[in-house]
Coordinates of C-alpha atoms (C1' of nucleotides) in Angstrom, one line a residue:
Chain Q
M4 CA -30.4 28.4 -10.5
T5 CA -27.5 29.0 -13.4
V6 CA -23.6 29.6 -12.1
Q7 CA -22.1 33.1 -11.8
K8 CA -18.9 33.3 -13.8
G9 CA -16.9 33.9 -10.7
Q10 CA -18.8 31.7 -8.1
P11 CA -18.4 28.3 -9.0
S12 CA -21.8 26.3 -7.7
T13 CA -20.8 23.3 -5.4
A14 CA -22.9 21.0 -7.6
P15 CA -21.6 18.2 -9.2
R16 CA -19.7 18.8 -12.5
D17 CA -19.3 14.6 -13.4
G18 CA -18.0 14.9 -17.1
R19 CA -17.6 18.8 -17.9
D20 CA -13.5 19.3 -19.3
D21 CA -12.7 20.7 -15.6
G22 CA -13.7 18.2 -13.5
L23 CA -12.3 15.2 -13.4
A24 CA -14.1 11.0 -14.6
L25 CA -12.1 9.7 -11.6
E26 CA -13.7 6.1 -12.7
S27 CA -11.6 6.2 -16.0
F28 CA -8.3 7.9 -14.7
L29 CA -5.6 5.6 -15.3
P30 CA -3.8 5.9 -11.7
F31 CA -6.7 5.1 -10.1
R32 CA -7.4 2.4 -12.1
L33 CA -4.0 1.1 -12.1
V34 CA -3.8 0.9 -8.2
R35 CA -7.5 -0.4 -8.0
A36 CA -6.2 -3.2 -10.1
A37 CA -3.1 -3.9 -9.0
E38 CA -4.7 -3.4 -5.0
Q39 CA -7.3 -6.5 -6.2
V40 CA -5.0 -8.8 -7.6
S41 CA -2.5 -8.5 -5.1
R42 CA -5.3 -9.0 -2.3
R43 CA -6.5 -12.0 -3.5
F44 CA -3.1 -13.4 -3.9
A45 CA -1.4 -12.6 -0.5
A46 CA -4.5 -13.8 1.3
L47 CA -3.0 -17.7 -0.5
Y48 CA 0.3 -16.9 0.9
R49 CA -0.7 -15.2 4.0
D50 CA -3.7 -18.2 4.6
R51 CA -0.9 -21.4 4.1
H52 CA 2.3 -19.9 6.0
G53 CA 1.5 -16.9 7.4
L54 CA 3.8 -14.4 4.6
T55 CA 3.8 -11.1 4.6
R56 CA 4.2 -9.5 1.5
P57 CA 7.8 -8.1 2.2
E58 CA 8.9 -12.2 3.0
W59 CA 7.1 -13.6 -0.1
R60 CA 9.4 -11.4 -2.4
T61 CA 12.3 -12.3 -0.5
L62 CA 12.0 -16.0 -0.8
A63 CA 11.1 -15.2 -4.0
N64 CA 14.2 -13.3 -5.7
L65 CA 16.5 -16.2 -2.8
G66 CA 15.3 -19.2 -4.7
Q67 CA 14.3 -17.9 -8.0
H68 CA 18.4 -16.0 -8.3
G69 CA 20.4 -18.2 -5.6
R70 CA 22.6 -16.2 -2.6
M71 CA 21.9 -12.7 -2.6
T72 CA 22.7 -9.4 -0.3
A73 CA 19.9 -7.3 1.6
T74 CA 20.8 -4.7 -1.7
A75 CA 20.2 -6.0 -4.3
I76 CA 16.6 -7.8 -3.4
G77 CA 15.7 -4.4 -2.4
A78 CA 16.9 -4.0 -6.2
R79 CA 14.9 -6.9 -7.8
A80 CA 11.8 -7.1 -5.8
A81 CA 11.5 -3.3 -5.7
M82 CA 11.2 -2.5 -1.2
H83 CA 12.3 -0.4 1.0
K84 CA 15.7 -1.3 2.8
T85 CA 14.0 -1.4 5.6
K86 CA 11.4 -3.3 4.6
V87 CA 13.9 -5.6 3.2
S88 CA 16.1 -5.8 6.8
R89 CA 12.7 -7.1 8.6
A90 CA 12.0 -9.5 6.2
V91 CA 14.9 -10.9 6.2
A92 CA 15.2 -10.1 9.9
S93 CA 11.9 -12.6 10.2
L94 CA 12.3 -15.1 7.7
E95 CA 15.8 -15.8 9.5
R96 CA 13.5 -16.3 12.9
R97 CA 11.7 -19.0 10.3
K98 CA 14.6 -20.3 10.0
W99 CA 14.3 -20.3 6.4
I100 CA 17.2 -18.2 5.3
E101 CA 20.7 -17.4 6.6
R102 CA 23.0 -15.0 6.6
T103 CA 27.4 -15.0 6.3
T104 CA 28.8 -12.2 6.6
D105 CA 30.7 -11.9 3.0
G106 CA 35.4 -12.0 4.0
R107 CA 36.6 -9.8 2.3
D108 CA 34.2 -6.8 3.0
R109 CA 32.5 -7.1 6.2
R110 CA 29.6 -4.4 5.7
I111 CA 28.5 -7.3 3.5
E112 CA 25.7 -10.2 4.2
H113 CA 25.1 -12.8 2.3
I114 CA 21.9 -14.2 2.2
E115 CA 20.6 -18.0 0.9
L116 CA 17.9 -20.3 1.6
T117 CA 17.8 -22.7 4.3
P118 CA 16.5 -26.4 2.2
E119 CA 13.4 -25.8 4.7
G120 CA 13.1 -22.4 3.0
R121 CA 13.8 -24.0 -0.4
R122 CA 10.7 -26.4 0.8
N123 CA 8.4 -23.8 1.3
Y124 CA 9.3 -21.4 -1.9
L125 CA 8.5 -24.7 -3.7
D126 CA 5.5 -24.7 -3.0
L127 CA 4.2 -21.0 -2.8
A128 CA 6.1 -21.0 -5.9
E129 CA 3.3 -23.4 -7.0
L130 CA 1.4 -21.4 -6.1
A131 CA 1.7 -18.7 -7.8
R132 CA 2.3 -19.8 -11.2
G133 CA -2.1 -21.6 -10.0
F134 CA -2.8 -17.9 -9.4
E135 CA -1.4 -16.3 -12.1
A136 CA -3.3 -19.5 -14.6
R137 CA -6.3 -18.6 -13.4
L138 CA -5.3 -15.0 -13.2
T139 CA -4.8 -15.4 -16.9
A140 CA -7.6 -17.5 -17.6
E141 CA -10.6 -14.8 -16.5
L142 CA -8.8 -12.4 -18.3
G143 CA -9.0 -13.6 -21.3
P144 CA -6.1 -14.3 -24.0
A145 CA -6.9 -10.5 -25.7
G146 CA -7.0 -8.8 -22.2
A147 CA -4.0 -10.9 -20.9
A148 CA -2.3 -9.8 -23.3
A149 CA -2.9 -6.5 -23.6
L150 CA -1.9 -6.6 -20.1
D151 CA 1.5 -8.0 -20.2
R152 CA 2.1 -4.7 -24.3
G153 CA 0.5 -2.0 -20.8
L154 CA 2.4 -3.1 -18.5
T155 CA 5.9 -3.1 -19.8
A156 CA 5.4 0.7 -21.9
V157 CA 4.7 1.4 -17.8
E158 CA 8.2 -0.2 -17.0
A159 CA 9.9 1.4 -19.8
I160 CA 9.0 5.0 -18.8
D161 CA 11.5 6.3 -16.0
Q162 CA 10.3 9.3 -15.6
L163 CA 7.6 11.8 -15.7
Chain I
M21 CA 27.8 -31.1 -8.4
T22 CA 24.3 -33.0 -8.7
V23 CA 20.9 -32.5 -7.7
Q24 CA 20.2 -35.3 -5.6
K25 CA 16.2 -37.0 -5.5
G26 CA 14.6 -35.3 -2.7
Q27 CA 17.6 -33.4 -1.3
P28 CA 16.6 -30.7 -3.5
S29 CA 19.6 -28.3 -3.4
T30 CA 20.1 -24.4 -1.9
A31 CA 21.2 -23.2 -5.4
P32 CA 19.2 -20.6 -7.8
R33 CA 16.3 -22.1 -10.1
D34 CA 15.8 -19.3 -12.1
G35 CA 13.7 -21.0 -15.0
R36 CA 13.3 -23.9 -14.2
D37 CA 9.5 -25.5 -14.2
D38 CA 9.1 -25.9 -10.7
G39 CA 11.1 -22.2 -10.0
L40 CA 9.3 -18.7 -10.7
A41 CA 9.9 -15.7 -12.1
L42 CA 9.1 -13.2 -10.3
E43 CA 10.0 -10.4 -13.5
S44 CA 7.6 -11.8 -15.8
F45 CA 4.5 -12.7 -12.4
L46 CA 1.3 -10.9 -13.0
P47 CA 1.2 -9.6 -10.2
F48 CA 4.7 -8.5 -8.9
R49 CA 4.6 -6.5 -12.1
L50 CA 1.3 -4.5 -11.7
V51 CA 1.5 -3.5 -7.9
R52 CA 5.6 -2.0 -9.3
A53 CA 3.8 -0.1 -11.7
A54 CA 0.9 1.0 -9.8
E55 CA 3.2 1.9 -7.2
Q56 CA 5.5 3.5 -9.9
V57 CA 2.5 5.8 -10.9
S58 CA 0.7 6.7 -8.1
R59 CA 4.0 7.6 -5.5
R60 CA 5.2 10.6 -8.4
F61 CA 1.8 12.1 -8.7
A62 CA -0.2 11.3 -4.6
A63 CA 4.1 13.3 -4.6
L64 CA 2.2 16.3 -6.4
Y65 CA -0.8 17.0 -4.5
R66 CA 0.7 16.0 -1.5
D67 CA 3.2 19.0 -2.3
R68 CA 0.4 21.0 -3.1
H69 CA -2.0 20.4 -0.3
G70 CA -0.6 18.6 1.7
L71 CA -3.2 15.8 1.3
T72 CA -3.3 11.8 1.5
R73 CA -3.9 9.7 -0.7
P74 CA -7.5 9.1 1.0
E75 CA -7.8 12.4 0.8
W76 CA -7.5 13.1 -3.0
R77 CA -9.5 10.6 -3.6
T78 CA -12.4 11.1 -1.3
L79 CA -12.3 14.8 -2.1
A80 CA -12.1 13.6 -6.2
N81 CA -15.2 11.3 -5.5
L82 CA -17.4 14.2 -4.3
G83 CA -15.8 16.8 -6.3
Q84 CA -17.0 14.4 -9.3
H85 CA -20.5 13.3 -8.1
G86 CA -21.6 16.2 -5.5
R87 CA -23.5 15.1 -2.6
M88 CA -22.2 12.3 -1.5
T89 CA -22.4 9.1 2.3
A90 CA -19.4 8.3 3.5
T91 CA -20.9 4.7 1.9
A92 CA -21.1 5.7 -1.1
I93 CA -17.4 7.6 -1.4
G94 CA -15.8 4.2 0.1
A95 CA -17.8 2.5 -3.2
R96 CA -16.4 4.6 -5.3
A97 CA -13.4 4.9 -4.4
A98 CA -12.5 1.1 -3.2
M99 CA -11.9 2.7 0.1
H100 CA -12.1 0.6 3.0
K101 CA -14.5 2.9 5.2
T102 CA -12.2 4.1 8.3
K103 CA -10.4 5.5 5.5
V104 CA -13.1 7.1 4.1
S105 CA -13.6 8.7 7.8
R106 CA -10.6 9.8 8.7
A107 CA -10.4 11.8 4.9
V108 CA -13.4 13.2 5.8
A109 CA -12.4 14.0 9.3
S110 CA -9.4 15.5 8.0
L111 CA -11.5 17.4 4.9
E112 CA -13.8 19.0 7.1
R113 CA -11.2 20.1 9.8
R114 CA -9.6 21.8 6.3
K115 CA -13.3 23.4 6.0
W116 CA -13.0 21.6 2.2
I117 CA -16.1 19.5 3.0
E118 CA -19.2 20.4 5.0
R119 CA -20.9 17.5 6.4
T120 CA -25.6 17.3 6.9
T121 CA -27.4 14.9 9.1
D122 CA -30.2 13.3 7.0
G123 CA -33.3 14.2 8.9
R124 CA -35.3 10.4 7.6
D125 CA -32.2 8.4 8.9
R126 CA -29.7 9.4 11.3
R127 CA -27.2 7.4 10.6
I128 CA -26.7 8.7 7.5
E129 CA -24.4 11.8 6.6
H130 CA -24.9 13.2 3.3
I131 CA -21.8 15.3 3.0
E132 CA -20.9 17.3 0.1
L133 CA -18.3 20.7 -0.7
T134 CA -17.4 24.2 0.2
P135 CA -16.7 27.0 -1.8
E136 CA -13.5 26.5 -1.1
G137 CA -12.8 23.1 -1.1
R138 CA -14.3 22.8 -4.8
R139 CA -12.0 25.6 -6.2
N140 CA -9.1 23.7 -4.1
Y141 CA -10.8 20.2 -5.8
L142 CA -10.3 21.9 -9.5
D143 CA -7.3 23.5 -8.4
L144 CA -6.7 19.5 -8.2
A145 CA -8.7 18.3 -11.2
E146 CA -5.9 20.0 -13.6
L147 CA -3.5 18.8 -11.8
A148 CA -4.7 15.0 -12.0
R149 CA -5.4 16.1 -15.9
G150 CA -2.0 17.0 -16.6
F151 CA -0.6 14.5 -15.7
E152 CA -2.4 11.5 -17.4
A153 CA -1.4 13.2 -20.6
R154 CA 2.4 13.4 -19.6
L155 CA 1.7 9.8 -18.3
T156 CA 0.1 8.7 -21.3
A157 CA 2.4 10.4 -24.4
E158 CA 5.1 8.6 -22.0
L159 CA 3.6 5.7 -23.0
G160 CA 3.2 5.8 -25.9
P161 CA -0.5 5.3 -28.0
A162 CA -0.4 1.8 -28.3
G163 CA 1.1 1.0 -24.8
A164 CA -1.3 3.4 -23.6
A165 CA -4.4 1.9 -25.5
A166 CA -2.6 -1.7 -24.6
L167 CA -3.1 -0.3 -20.8
D168 CA -6.1 0.8 -20.8
R169 CA -7.4 -2.8 -22.0
G170 CA -5.7 -4.6 -20.2
L171 CA -7.2 -2.6 -17.0
T172 CA -10.2 -2.7 -18.7
A173 CA -9.7 -7.3 -18.2
V174 CA -8.8 -7.0 -14.9
E175 CA -11.9 -5.1 -13.9
A176 CA -14.0 -7.4 -15.1
I177 CA -13.1 -9.7 -12.8
D178 CA -15.2 -10.2 -10.1
Q179 CA -13.5 -13.3 -8.1
L180 CA -10.9 -15.8 -8.5
Chain G
dC8 C1' -45.5 -4.2 20.0
dG9 C1' -40.5 -5.8 21.1
dG10 C1' -36.8 -8.0 20.8
dC11 C1' -32.5 -9.2 17.1
dA12 C1' -30.8 -8.6 12.8
dT13 C1' -28.5 -4.3 10.0
dT14 C1' -27.2 -0.5 8.8
dT15 C1' -24.0 4.2 8.9
dG16 C1' -19.7 5.7 10.7
dT17 C1' -16.6 5.7 14.4
dT18 C1' -12.8 4.7 17.9
dG19 C1' -9.3 1.2 20.2
dC20 C1' -5.6 -1.6 18.7
dA21 C1' -2.2 -3.7 17.1
dT22 C1' 0.9 -3.7 13.2
dA23 C1' 2.8 -1.9 8.8
dT24 C1' 5.7 2.2 6.7
dG25 C1' 8.9 5.2 5.7
dC26 C1' 12.2 8.9 7.1
dA27 C1' 15.9 10.3 9.1
dA28 C1' 19.6 9.5 11.9
dC29 C1' 22.7 6.1 13.1
dC30 C1' 26.5 1.8 13.6
dA31 C1' 29.8 -0.7 10.6
dT32 C1' 32.6 -1.1 7.7
dC33 C1' 35.1 0.5 3.5
dC34 C1' 37.3 3.5 -0.5
dC35 C1' 39.6 7.6 -2.0
dC36 C1' 43.3 10.2 -2.0
dG37 C1' 46.0 13.8 0.1
Chain C
dC20 C1' 48.8 6.9 7.2
dG21 C1' 44.2 9.2 8.3
dG22 C1' 40.7 11.5 7.0
dG23 C1' 36.2 13.0 4.7
dG24 C1' 32.9 10.7 2.2
dA25 C1' 30.2 6.6 0.2
dT26 C1' 28.3 2.3 1.2
dG27 C1' 25.6 -1.8 3.7
dG28 C1' 22.7 -2.4 6.9
dT29 C1' 19.1 -1.5 11.4
dT30 C1' 16.8 0.9 14.5
dG31 C1' 14.0 5.1 16.2
dC32 C1' 10.0 7.2 15.5
dA33 C1' 5.7 9.7 13.5
dT34 C1' 1.9 7.6 10.4
dA35 C1' -1.0 5.1 8.0
dT36 C1' -3.8 0.8 7.8
dG37 C1' -6.8 -2.7 8.3
dC38 C1' -9.7 -5.0 11.6
dA39 C1' -12.6 -5.7 15.3
dA40 C1' -15.5 -4.1 18.8
dC41 C1' -18.3 -0.6 19.1
dA42 C1' -22.6 3.0 19.9
dA43 C1' -26.5 5.3 17.0
dA44 C1' -30.1 4.7 14.9
dT45 C1' -33.8 1.9 11.8
dG46 C1' -35.9 -1.5 10.1
dC47 C1' -38.3 -6.6 10.2
dC48 C1' -41.0 -9.9 11.6
dG49 C1' -43.3 -12.4 15.1

DNA sequence: CGGCATTTGTTGCATATGCAACCATCCCCG
DNA sequence: CGGGGATGGTTGCATATGCAACAAATGCCG
């Protein structure tokens, strides 16, 4: 059987130049790698404290930077403002954070860890450092260095 | 003010060895890079054909490999079987694919592109190649090569 | 032969998410 | 002053997702 002009068959085209090899397609590989790593790390803080990813990221930012507004958290954590809003509400219910309305501009809320929140942040930070160390070890020195440079290149892109 | 032993302050700890610098934390960077790239590519096929990501991945696999089962699609596309099931149902409603129950094992369904499905696959494959070319150009030769090696290292991990 | 475990795929359910609309507040200027 | 527009944050709604339970079919093995 021969493929006719203008009547493409539905047979596989692996390797043909009009198709696509998904397993080497960069966006696919990037997402799959991110999901693989992220799921494993997320399982750690989920099992330990029942945190979601937006909550973990919010906590991590507050632990690192101290008092912040919700907008600032969203910018640093690359999260949609609704995610931040819900994560902050949840962490407040846990009493891991406190809000204070700004005195001059009452739209703004300053968010801050409570002592309990900080304790849990430090605990999770240690968990994170350990995870990253194991990950880096698995990647090997060359692999880890390459990934770092590759991600730096992606981070430098602001438009496609 | 001094931090007391056993009474940690809630002040920022940027750079201290008991905290975490999120902006250099590998899982975070990986997820953020993946989301940035993936969102832009997803916008292309969403605007062009109204496809979701599971639908795109299913189509890409069928286009590349020809007739497949749902399980095989899930394995290659790294998707949960419910995602595959729903994507297949949706593509079937569009008449881009057809199912055939296997003669010997009637649990198995063979899934295959229709001619219309193949046309759209080829169209999207071209879109994908163009996107990847632009992405690679933005990364630069060194960045793209580093990313490739880094992702290869991640792909080699099977356990943490 | 017959029952139990396995495999393939679907669906109910609860949660997570993004968008858009919204409220409250503030700022800019005419 | 005062109204239009911008900003900070929350919420309703529709969709997307994963998990667990499920049905159907098969195969293993006593």
